[in-house]
XYZ file of C-alpha atoms in Angstrom:
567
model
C 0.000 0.000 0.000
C 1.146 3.872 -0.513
C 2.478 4.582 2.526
C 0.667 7.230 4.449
C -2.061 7.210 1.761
C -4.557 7.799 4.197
C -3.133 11.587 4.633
C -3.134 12.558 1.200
C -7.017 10.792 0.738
C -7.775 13.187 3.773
C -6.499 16.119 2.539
C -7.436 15.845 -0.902
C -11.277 13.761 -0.421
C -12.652 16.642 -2.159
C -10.351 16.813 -5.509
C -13.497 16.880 -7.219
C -13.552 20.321 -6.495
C -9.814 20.864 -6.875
C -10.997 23.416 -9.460
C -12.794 25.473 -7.227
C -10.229 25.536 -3.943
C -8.313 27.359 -6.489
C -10.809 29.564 -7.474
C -10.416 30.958 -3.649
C -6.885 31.124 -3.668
C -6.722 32.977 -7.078
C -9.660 34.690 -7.538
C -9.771 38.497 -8.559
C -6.585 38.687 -10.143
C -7.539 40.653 -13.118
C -8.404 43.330 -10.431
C -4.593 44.352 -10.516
C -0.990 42.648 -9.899
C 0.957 43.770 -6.986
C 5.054 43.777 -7.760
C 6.389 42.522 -4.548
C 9.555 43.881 -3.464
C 9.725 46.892 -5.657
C 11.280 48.726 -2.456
C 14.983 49.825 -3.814
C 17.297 46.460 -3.952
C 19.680 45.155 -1.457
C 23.061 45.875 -1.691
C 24.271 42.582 -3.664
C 26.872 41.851 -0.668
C 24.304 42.072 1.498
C 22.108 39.396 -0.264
C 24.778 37.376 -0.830
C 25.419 37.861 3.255
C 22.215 36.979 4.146
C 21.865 33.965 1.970
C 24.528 32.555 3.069
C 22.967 32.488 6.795
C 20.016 31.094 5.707
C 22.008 28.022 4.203
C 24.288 28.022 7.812
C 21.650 28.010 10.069
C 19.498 25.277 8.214
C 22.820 23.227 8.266
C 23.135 23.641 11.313
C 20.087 23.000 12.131
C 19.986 19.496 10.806
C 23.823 18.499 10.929
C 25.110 20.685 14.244
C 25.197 17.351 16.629
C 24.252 20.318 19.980
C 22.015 22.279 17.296
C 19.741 19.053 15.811
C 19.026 17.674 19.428
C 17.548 20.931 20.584
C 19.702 22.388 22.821
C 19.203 25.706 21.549
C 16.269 28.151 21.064
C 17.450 27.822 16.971
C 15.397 30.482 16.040
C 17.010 33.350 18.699
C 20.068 32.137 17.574
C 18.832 33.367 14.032
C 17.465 37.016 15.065
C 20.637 37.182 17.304
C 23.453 36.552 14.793
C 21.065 38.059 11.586
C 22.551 41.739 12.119
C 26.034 41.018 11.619
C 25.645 39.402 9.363
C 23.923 41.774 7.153
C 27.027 44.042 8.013
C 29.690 41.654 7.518
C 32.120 43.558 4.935
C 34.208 41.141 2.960
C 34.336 37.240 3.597
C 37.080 37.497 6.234
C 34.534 38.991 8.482
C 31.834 37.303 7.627
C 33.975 33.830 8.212
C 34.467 35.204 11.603
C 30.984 35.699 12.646
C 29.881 31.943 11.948
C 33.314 30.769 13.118
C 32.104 32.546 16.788
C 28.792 31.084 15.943
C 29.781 27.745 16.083
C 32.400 27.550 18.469
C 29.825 28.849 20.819
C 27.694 26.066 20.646
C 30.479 23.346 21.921
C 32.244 20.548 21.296
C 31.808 17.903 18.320
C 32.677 14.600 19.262
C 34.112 12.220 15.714
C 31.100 10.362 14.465
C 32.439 6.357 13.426
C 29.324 5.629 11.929
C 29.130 8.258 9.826
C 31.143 6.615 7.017
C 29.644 3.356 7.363
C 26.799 3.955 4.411
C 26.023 -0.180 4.788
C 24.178 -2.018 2.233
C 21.327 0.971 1.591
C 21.113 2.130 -2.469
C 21.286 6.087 -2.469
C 19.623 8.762 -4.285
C 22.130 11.633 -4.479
C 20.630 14.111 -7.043
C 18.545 16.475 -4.138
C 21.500 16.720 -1.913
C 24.348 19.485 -2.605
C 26.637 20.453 -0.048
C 28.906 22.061 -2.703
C 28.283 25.384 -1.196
C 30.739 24.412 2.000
C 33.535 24.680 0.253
C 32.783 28.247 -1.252
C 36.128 29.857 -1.529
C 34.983 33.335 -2.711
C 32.322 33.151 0.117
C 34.152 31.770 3.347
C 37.442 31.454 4.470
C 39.434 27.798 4.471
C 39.230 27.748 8.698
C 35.204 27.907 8.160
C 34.817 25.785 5.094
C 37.284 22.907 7.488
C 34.846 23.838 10.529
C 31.738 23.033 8.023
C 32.778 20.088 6.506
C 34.068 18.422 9.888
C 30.436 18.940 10.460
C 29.301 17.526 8.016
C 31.815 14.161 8.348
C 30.403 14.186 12.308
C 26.393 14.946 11.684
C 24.222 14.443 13.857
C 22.733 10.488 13.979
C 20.382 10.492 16.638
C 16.538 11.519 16.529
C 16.387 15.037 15.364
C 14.497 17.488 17.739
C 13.025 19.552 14.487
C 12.197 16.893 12.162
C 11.444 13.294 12.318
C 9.588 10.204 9.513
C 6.364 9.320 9.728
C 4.953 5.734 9.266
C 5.029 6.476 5.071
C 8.646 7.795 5.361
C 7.902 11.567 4.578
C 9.037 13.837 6.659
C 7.077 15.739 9.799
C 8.317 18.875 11.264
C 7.916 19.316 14.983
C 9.371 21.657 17.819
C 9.082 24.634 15.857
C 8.774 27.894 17.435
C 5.276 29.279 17.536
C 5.503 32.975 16.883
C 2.915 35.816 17.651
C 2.459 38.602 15.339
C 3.235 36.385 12.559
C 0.351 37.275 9.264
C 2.767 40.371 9.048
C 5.952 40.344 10.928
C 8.696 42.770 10.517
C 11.789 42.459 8.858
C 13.852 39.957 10.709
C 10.865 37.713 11.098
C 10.033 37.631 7.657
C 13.315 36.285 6.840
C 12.760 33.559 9.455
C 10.029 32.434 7.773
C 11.719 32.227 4.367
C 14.555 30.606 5.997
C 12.326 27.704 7.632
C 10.808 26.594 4.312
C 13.207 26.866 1.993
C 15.367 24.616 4.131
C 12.766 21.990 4.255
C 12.819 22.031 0.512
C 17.065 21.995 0.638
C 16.968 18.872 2.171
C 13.923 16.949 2.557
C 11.847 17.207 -0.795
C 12.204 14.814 -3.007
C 11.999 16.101 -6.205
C 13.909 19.442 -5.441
C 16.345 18.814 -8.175
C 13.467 18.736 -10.804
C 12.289 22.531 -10.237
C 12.148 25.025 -13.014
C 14.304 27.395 -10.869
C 17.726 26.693 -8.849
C 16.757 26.323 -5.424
C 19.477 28.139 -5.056
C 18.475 30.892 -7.298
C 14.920 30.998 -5.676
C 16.455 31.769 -2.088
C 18.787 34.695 -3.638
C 15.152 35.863 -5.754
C 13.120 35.950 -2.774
C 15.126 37.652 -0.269
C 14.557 41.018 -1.251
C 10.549 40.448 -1.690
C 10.325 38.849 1.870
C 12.827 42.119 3.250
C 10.368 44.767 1.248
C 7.345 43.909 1.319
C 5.579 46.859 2.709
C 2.152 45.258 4.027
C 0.685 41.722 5.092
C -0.596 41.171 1.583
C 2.585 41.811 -0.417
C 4.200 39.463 2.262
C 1.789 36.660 1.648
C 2.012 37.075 -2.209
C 5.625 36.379 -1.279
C 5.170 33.409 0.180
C 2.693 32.162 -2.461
C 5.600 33.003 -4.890
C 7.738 30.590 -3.152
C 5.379 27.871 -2.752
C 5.044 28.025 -6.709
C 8.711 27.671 -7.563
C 8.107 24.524 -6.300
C 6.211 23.492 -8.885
C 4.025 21.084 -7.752
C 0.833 20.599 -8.132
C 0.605 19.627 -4.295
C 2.050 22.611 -2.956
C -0.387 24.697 -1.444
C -0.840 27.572 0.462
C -3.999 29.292 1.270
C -4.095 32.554 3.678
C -7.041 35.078 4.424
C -4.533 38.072 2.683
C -4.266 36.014 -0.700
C -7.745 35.202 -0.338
C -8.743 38.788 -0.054
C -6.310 39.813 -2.966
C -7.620 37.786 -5.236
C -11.024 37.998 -4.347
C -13.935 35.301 -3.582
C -16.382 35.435 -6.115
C -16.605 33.577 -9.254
C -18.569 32.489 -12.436
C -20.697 29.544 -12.586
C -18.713 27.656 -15.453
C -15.379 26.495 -14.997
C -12.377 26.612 -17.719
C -9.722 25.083 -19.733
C -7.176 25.977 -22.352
C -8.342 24.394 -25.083
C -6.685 24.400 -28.575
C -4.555 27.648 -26.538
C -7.835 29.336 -25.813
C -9.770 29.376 -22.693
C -12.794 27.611 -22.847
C -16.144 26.775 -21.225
C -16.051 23.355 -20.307
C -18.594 23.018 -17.924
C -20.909 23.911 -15.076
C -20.633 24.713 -11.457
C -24.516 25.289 -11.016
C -26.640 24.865 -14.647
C -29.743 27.210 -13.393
C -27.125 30.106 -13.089
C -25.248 29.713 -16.131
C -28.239 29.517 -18.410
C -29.284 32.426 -15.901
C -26.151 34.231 -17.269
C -26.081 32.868 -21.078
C -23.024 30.990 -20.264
C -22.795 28.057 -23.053
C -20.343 25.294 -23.205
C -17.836 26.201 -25.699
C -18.060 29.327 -25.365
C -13.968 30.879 -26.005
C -13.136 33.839 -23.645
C -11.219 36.311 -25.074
C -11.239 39.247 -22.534
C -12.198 40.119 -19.164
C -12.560 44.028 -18.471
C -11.345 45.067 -22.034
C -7.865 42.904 -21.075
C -6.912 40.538 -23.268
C -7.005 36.848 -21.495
C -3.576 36.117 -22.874
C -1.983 39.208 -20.991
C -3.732 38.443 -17.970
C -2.823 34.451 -18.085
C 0.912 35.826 -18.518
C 0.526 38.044 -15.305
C -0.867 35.431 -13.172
C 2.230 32.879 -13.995
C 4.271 33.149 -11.009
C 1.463 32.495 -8.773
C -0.190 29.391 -11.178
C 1.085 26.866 -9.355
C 1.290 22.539 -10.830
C 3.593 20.453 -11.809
C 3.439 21.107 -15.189
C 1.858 23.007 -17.488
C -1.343 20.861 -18.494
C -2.386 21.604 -15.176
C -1.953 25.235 -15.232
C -3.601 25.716 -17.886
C -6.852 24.268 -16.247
C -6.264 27.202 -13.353
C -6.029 29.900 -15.499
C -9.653 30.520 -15.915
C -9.850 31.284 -12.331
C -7.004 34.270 -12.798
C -9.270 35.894 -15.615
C -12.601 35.524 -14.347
C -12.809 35.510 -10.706
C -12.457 38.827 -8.434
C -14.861 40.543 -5.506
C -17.377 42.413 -7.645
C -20.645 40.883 -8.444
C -20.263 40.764 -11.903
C -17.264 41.015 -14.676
C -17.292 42.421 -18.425
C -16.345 39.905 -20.755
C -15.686 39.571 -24.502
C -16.731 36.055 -26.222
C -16.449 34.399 -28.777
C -19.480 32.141 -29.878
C -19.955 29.936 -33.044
C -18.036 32.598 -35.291
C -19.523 36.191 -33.148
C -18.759 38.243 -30.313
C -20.278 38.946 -27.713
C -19.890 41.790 -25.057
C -21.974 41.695 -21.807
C -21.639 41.460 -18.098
C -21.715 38.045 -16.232
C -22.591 37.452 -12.944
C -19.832 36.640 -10.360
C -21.445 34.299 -6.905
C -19.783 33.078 -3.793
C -17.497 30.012 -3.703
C -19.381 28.271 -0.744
C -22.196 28.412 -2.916
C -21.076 27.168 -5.820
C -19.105 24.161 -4.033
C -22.544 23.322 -2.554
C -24.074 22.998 -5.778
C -21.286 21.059 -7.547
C -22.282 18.154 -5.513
C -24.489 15.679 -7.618
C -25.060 11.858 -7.445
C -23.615 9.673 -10.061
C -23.925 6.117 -11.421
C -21.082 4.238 -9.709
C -20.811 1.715 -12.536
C -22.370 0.756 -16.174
C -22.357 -1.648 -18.797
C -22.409 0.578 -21.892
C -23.658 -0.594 -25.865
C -21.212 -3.972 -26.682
C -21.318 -4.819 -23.544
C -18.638 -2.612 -22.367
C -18.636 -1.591 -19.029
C -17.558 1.643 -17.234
C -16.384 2.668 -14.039
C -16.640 6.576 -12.368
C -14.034 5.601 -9.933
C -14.322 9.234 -8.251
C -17.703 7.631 -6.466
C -17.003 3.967 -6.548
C -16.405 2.828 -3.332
C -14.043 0.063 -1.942
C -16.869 -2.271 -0.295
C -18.624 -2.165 -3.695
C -15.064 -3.903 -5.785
C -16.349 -7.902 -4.951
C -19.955 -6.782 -6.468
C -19.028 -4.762 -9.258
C -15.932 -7.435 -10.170
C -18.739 -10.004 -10.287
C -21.474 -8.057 -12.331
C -19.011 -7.085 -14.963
C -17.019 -10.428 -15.260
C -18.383 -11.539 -18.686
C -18.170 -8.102 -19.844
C -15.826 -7.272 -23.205
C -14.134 -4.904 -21.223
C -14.077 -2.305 -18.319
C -12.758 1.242 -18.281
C -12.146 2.504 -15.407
C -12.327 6.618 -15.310
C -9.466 8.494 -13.304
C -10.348 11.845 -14.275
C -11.411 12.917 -10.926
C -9.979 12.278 -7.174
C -10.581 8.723 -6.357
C -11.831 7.161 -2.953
C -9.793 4.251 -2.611
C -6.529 2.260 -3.778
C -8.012 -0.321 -6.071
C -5.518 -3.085 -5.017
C -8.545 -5.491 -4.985
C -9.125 -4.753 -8.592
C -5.477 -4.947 -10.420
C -5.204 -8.245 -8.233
C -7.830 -9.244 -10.757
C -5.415 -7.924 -13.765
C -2.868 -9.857 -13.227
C -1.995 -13.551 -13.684
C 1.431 -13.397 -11.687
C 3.331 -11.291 -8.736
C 3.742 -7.715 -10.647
C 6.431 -4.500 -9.413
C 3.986 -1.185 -9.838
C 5.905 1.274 -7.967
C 9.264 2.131 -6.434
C 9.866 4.848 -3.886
C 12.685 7.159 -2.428
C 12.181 8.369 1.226
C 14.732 10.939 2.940
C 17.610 9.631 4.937
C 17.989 11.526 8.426
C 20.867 10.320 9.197
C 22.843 12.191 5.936
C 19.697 15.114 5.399
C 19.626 15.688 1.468
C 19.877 12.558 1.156
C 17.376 10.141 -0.001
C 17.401 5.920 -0.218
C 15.740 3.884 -2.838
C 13.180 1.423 -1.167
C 12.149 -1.994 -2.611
C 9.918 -1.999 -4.993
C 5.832 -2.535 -4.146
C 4.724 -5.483 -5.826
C 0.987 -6.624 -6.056
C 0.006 -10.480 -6.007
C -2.951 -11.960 -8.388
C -5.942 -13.409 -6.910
C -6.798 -16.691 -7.191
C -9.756 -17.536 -9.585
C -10.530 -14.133 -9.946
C -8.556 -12.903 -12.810
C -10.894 -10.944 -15.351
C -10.134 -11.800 -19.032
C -11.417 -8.487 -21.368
C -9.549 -5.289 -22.112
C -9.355 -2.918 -19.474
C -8.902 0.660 -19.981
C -7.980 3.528 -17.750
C -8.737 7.240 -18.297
C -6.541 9.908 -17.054
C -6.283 14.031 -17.668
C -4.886 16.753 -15.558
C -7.492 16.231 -12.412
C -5.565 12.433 -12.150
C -3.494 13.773 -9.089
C -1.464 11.901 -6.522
C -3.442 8.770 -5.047
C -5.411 8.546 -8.636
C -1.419 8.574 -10.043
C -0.587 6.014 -7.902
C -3.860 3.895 -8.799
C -3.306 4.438 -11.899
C 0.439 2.905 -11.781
C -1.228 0.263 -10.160
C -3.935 -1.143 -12.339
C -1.279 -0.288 -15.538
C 0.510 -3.656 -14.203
C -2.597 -5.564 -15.222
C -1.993 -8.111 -18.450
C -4.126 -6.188 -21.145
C -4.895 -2.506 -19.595
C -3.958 0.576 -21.640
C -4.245 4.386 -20.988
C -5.828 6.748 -22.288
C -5.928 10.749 -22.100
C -4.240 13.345 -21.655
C -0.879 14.436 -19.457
C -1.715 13.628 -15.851
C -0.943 16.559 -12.549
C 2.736 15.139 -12.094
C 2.354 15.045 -8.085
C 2.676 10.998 -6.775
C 3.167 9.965 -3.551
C 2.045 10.987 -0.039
C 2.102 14.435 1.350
C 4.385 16.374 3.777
C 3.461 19.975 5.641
C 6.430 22.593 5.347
C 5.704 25.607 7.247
C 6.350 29.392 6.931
C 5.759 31.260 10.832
C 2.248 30.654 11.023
C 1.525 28.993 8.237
C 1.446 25.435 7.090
C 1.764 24.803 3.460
C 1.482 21.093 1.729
C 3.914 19.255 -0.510
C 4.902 16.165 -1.693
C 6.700 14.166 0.414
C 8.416 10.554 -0.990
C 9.545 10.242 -4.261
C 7.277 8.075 -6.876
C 8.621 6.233 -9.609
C 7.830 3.254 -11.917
C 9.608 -0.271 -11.398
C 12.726 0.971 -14.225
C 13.161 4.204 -12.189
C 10.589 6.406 -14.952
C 9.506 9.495 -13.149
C 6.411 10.548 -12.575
C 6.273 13.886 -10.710
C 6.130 16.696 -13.197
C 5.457 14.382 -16.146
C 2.407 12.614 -14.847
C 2.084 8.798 -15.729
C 2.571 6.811 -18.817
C -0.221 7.046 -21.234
C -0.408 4.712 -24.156
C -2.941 7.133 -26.632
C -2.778 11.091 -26.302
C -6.053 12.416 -26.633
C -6.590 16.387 -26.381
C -10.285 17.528 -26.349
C -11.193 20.047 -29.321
C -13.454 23.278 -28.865
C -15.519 21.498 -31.313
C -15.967 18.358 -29.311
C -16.979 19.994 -26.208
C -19.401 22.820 -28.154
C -20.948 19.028 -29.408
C -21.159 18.073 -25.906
C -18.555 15.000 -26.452
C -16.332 13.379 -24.355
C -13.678 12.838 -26.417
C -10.885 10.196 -24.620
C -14.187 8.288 -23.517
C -14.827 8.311 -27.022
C -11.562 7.488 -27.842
C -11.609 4.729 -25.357
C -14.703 2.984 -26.756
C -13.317 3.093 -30.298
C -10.158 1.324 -29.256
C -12.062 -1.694 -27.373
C -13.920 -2.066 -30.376
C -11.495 -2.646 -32.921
């Protein structure tokens, strides 16, 4: 089983309305853009100063064998040394300052075990200590002091940080701060410094992002430093979160709430053929209400162009990749805190100019709820599945309904309930790898190990002998991934869709002061070592719906699906 799959079902049981949670945390964002950290720019030694603290004291904090068992209030030890260093002149003097800093905070004894790596397979690509041995940064007494450190870490149970039952990491022991949805200057950089080094050296997929990590701590300095109120802060932090990219980083605050707005149209959006489409309904009475059609191609939102407005809204559009973003950015054109918004369409061939009507969230996710038909057996007796609302006590029934069946497809285009072990144990004919993880390695942090790789077993007398099929777009997010890995060990199953939300595995919190923020937390890959975060999983026929298809009301991939069982 996924370890810890329980947590990301728990906080994700309502990814049928991933959609609209973003429509809170992005709403209004054609209302204006605010340019965080436009304040005039540090002095570059004075970044380059300040970053290098942040990458101390989160070594430190982890390796420091007195530091990591928590003999020291770690964050006062921060807001104490922080001002010299921001006034250190050269490296000579800055050397100095963490030399003092360490020596007062005692004796390293030699760690034996330390070099003693024993039979474990490693995964090195996250971890980069490179930045020790800066010459042009630190003098050769501190780089010896930091990487005797490092040779005799810390290998006991850290105070901060510790694994949970799935092997992702859980913070604890953190400081609890007052003050903290808009602290001042020092504090702000304690909160970048916090998550940032969470990301250094205990995501998993760290060396996959966009931007240097690096890169993204020297960016954000200044914006966390300058920002002159609590919203510009917390756009700041929502900057960082999205440089993760992943489309399980989250982070949702009342100030980027209030930015953005809370109010919203009753159809939600795609990018479809590079144009942002209707593709369907929140609440039907309200769209027809505002003349809202499926199809429909929106081409500006208060006399902006959409494309201009899309572009704007990039650095806070977070995902994985980009099919996902491109299903958010409806939410950046049309949502805001006005009751209505001025938009330019296009319809069958004509434009149209009028005003539609903008409602609450809450309301919206209330209507969004409907009942569905868990399963069906379709014309040519071919059955299919809406796994998003079948349940796991109804697998023996439906199993037995649909055994003489020509085939089943299972649908993964929405957040699923439930691993379907008991179903791909009816795929297979013999013991199957689906999935093999890397988990972080305490002992060496920024380092992770490669565990063995989860196998499934058949079931005996069960095994079901048609085609399966399994449908998959951008919605198909973590444990519907992971299913989906799983049932594409099955004999005669192929995949269908398009590029799936690139976030696998099990969930970890990472916290600015204040606020908690999710991400992924154990690396997923296939049996051969194929990634899957960022690129989603493997799909055996590409199908992209047209604005055609969806004006016609067609579900394309199902489409596509059905054509390919019956040939």
């Amino acid at each position: 089983m996924l370890p810890d799959q329980s947590i990301s079902i728990n906080l994700k049981k309502n990814m049928k309305l991933k959609i609209i949670v973003f429509l809170v945390l992005f709403s209004g964002l054609q209302a204006g853009y605010t340019q965080v950290g436009t304040d005039p720019e540090l002095n570059t030694n004075e970044i380059k100063n300040i970053s290098s603290l942040c990458k101390i004291w989160g070594f430190l904090k982890y390796y420091h064998p007195n530091v990591a068992k928590g003999s020291y209030n770690w964050d006062e030890q921060l807001l104490a040394v922080l001002p010299k260093v921001r006034k250190a002149k050269d490296k000579d003097e800055l050397s100095e300052i963490y030399l003092g800093w360490i020596e007062s905070l005692g004796t390293i004894k030699v760690c034996n075990s330390c070099s003693n790596n024993g039979k474990k397979e490693y995964f090195d690509k996250n971890i980069n200590l490179s930045w020790l041995e800066n010459q042009d940064l630190f003098s050769d007494s501190l780089i010896k002091k930091l990487k005797y450190i490092e040779n005799n870490r810390f290998q006991g149970e850290n105070y901060y940080v510790t694994t949970k039952k799935g092997g992702n990491v859980e913070l604890r022991n953190e400081t609890i701060h007052d003050n903290f949805e808009y602290p001042d200057q020092n504090y702000r950089l304690l909160s970048l410094f916090r998550y940032w080094n969470v990301v250094e050296y205990f995501y998993p997929y760290k060396y996959q992002t966009d931007e240097n990590w690096n890169e993204v701590l020297k960016n954000m300095i200044p914006k966390f430093l300058h920002s002159k109120n609590k919203t510009e802060y917390h756009l700041a932090m929502l900057e960082v979160v999205v440089k993760l990219d992943d489309s399980h980083a989250t982070l949702y605050t009342d100030p980027i709430d209030d930015f953005f707005g809370r109010k919203f149209t009753p159809a939600y959006f795609n990018m479809v053929e590079d144009k942002l489409t209707v593709t369907g309904f929140y609440n039907d009475s309200l769209a027809r209400l505002n003349d809202i059609k499926i199809g429909d191609v929106i081409e500006k939102a208060e006399g902006v162009d959409v494309k201009k407005i899309i572009a704007g809204s990039k650095k806070y559009n977070r995902g994985s990749n980009n099919n996902v973003k491109a299903s958010h950015n409806g939410f950046f054109v049309l949502s805001g805190a006005t009751d209505s918004i001025k938009l330019t369409i296009k319809r069958e061939n004509k434009e149209i100019f009028k005003n539609f009507g903008r409602f609450d969230m809450k309301y919206l996710r209330k209507q969004f709820f409907k009942s569905k038909e868990k399963y069906k057996v379709l014309d040519d007796n071919i059955a299919y599945v809406d796994m998003s609302f079948l349940e796991m006590k109804d697998v023996d029934k439906m199993m037995s309904d649909l055994k003489s069946t020509k085939a089943i497809i299972f649908d993964y285009r929405e957040y699923m309930n439930f691993t379907p072990y008991m179903i791909a144990r009816r795929l297979i004919q013999s013991k199957k790898e689906f999935a093999k993880f890397i988990k972080p390695d305490l002992s060496y942090p920024g380092r992770f190990t490669w565990e063995q790789s989860e196998t499934i077993s058949p079931l005996k007398n069960q095994y079901y002998t048609g085609r399966v099929v399994v449908l998959v777009n951008e919605n198909t997010q973590s444990a519907s991934e992971y299913a989906t890995m799983l049932l594409q060990t099955g004999d005669n199953v192929t995949t269908i869709g398009s590029q799936t939300s690139g976030a696998d595995g099990n969930v970890s919190y990472n916290e600015f002061l204040g606020y908690k923020s999710v991400i992924t937390g154990i690396g997923v890959f296939y049996p051969n070592r194929t990634q899957t975060q960022r690129v989603g999983v493997k799909i055996d026929l590409v199908v992209r719906p047209s604005i055609k298809g969806i004006q016609e009301g067609r579900d394309e991939i199902l489409e596509k699906a059905l054509e390919f069982v019956k040939k």
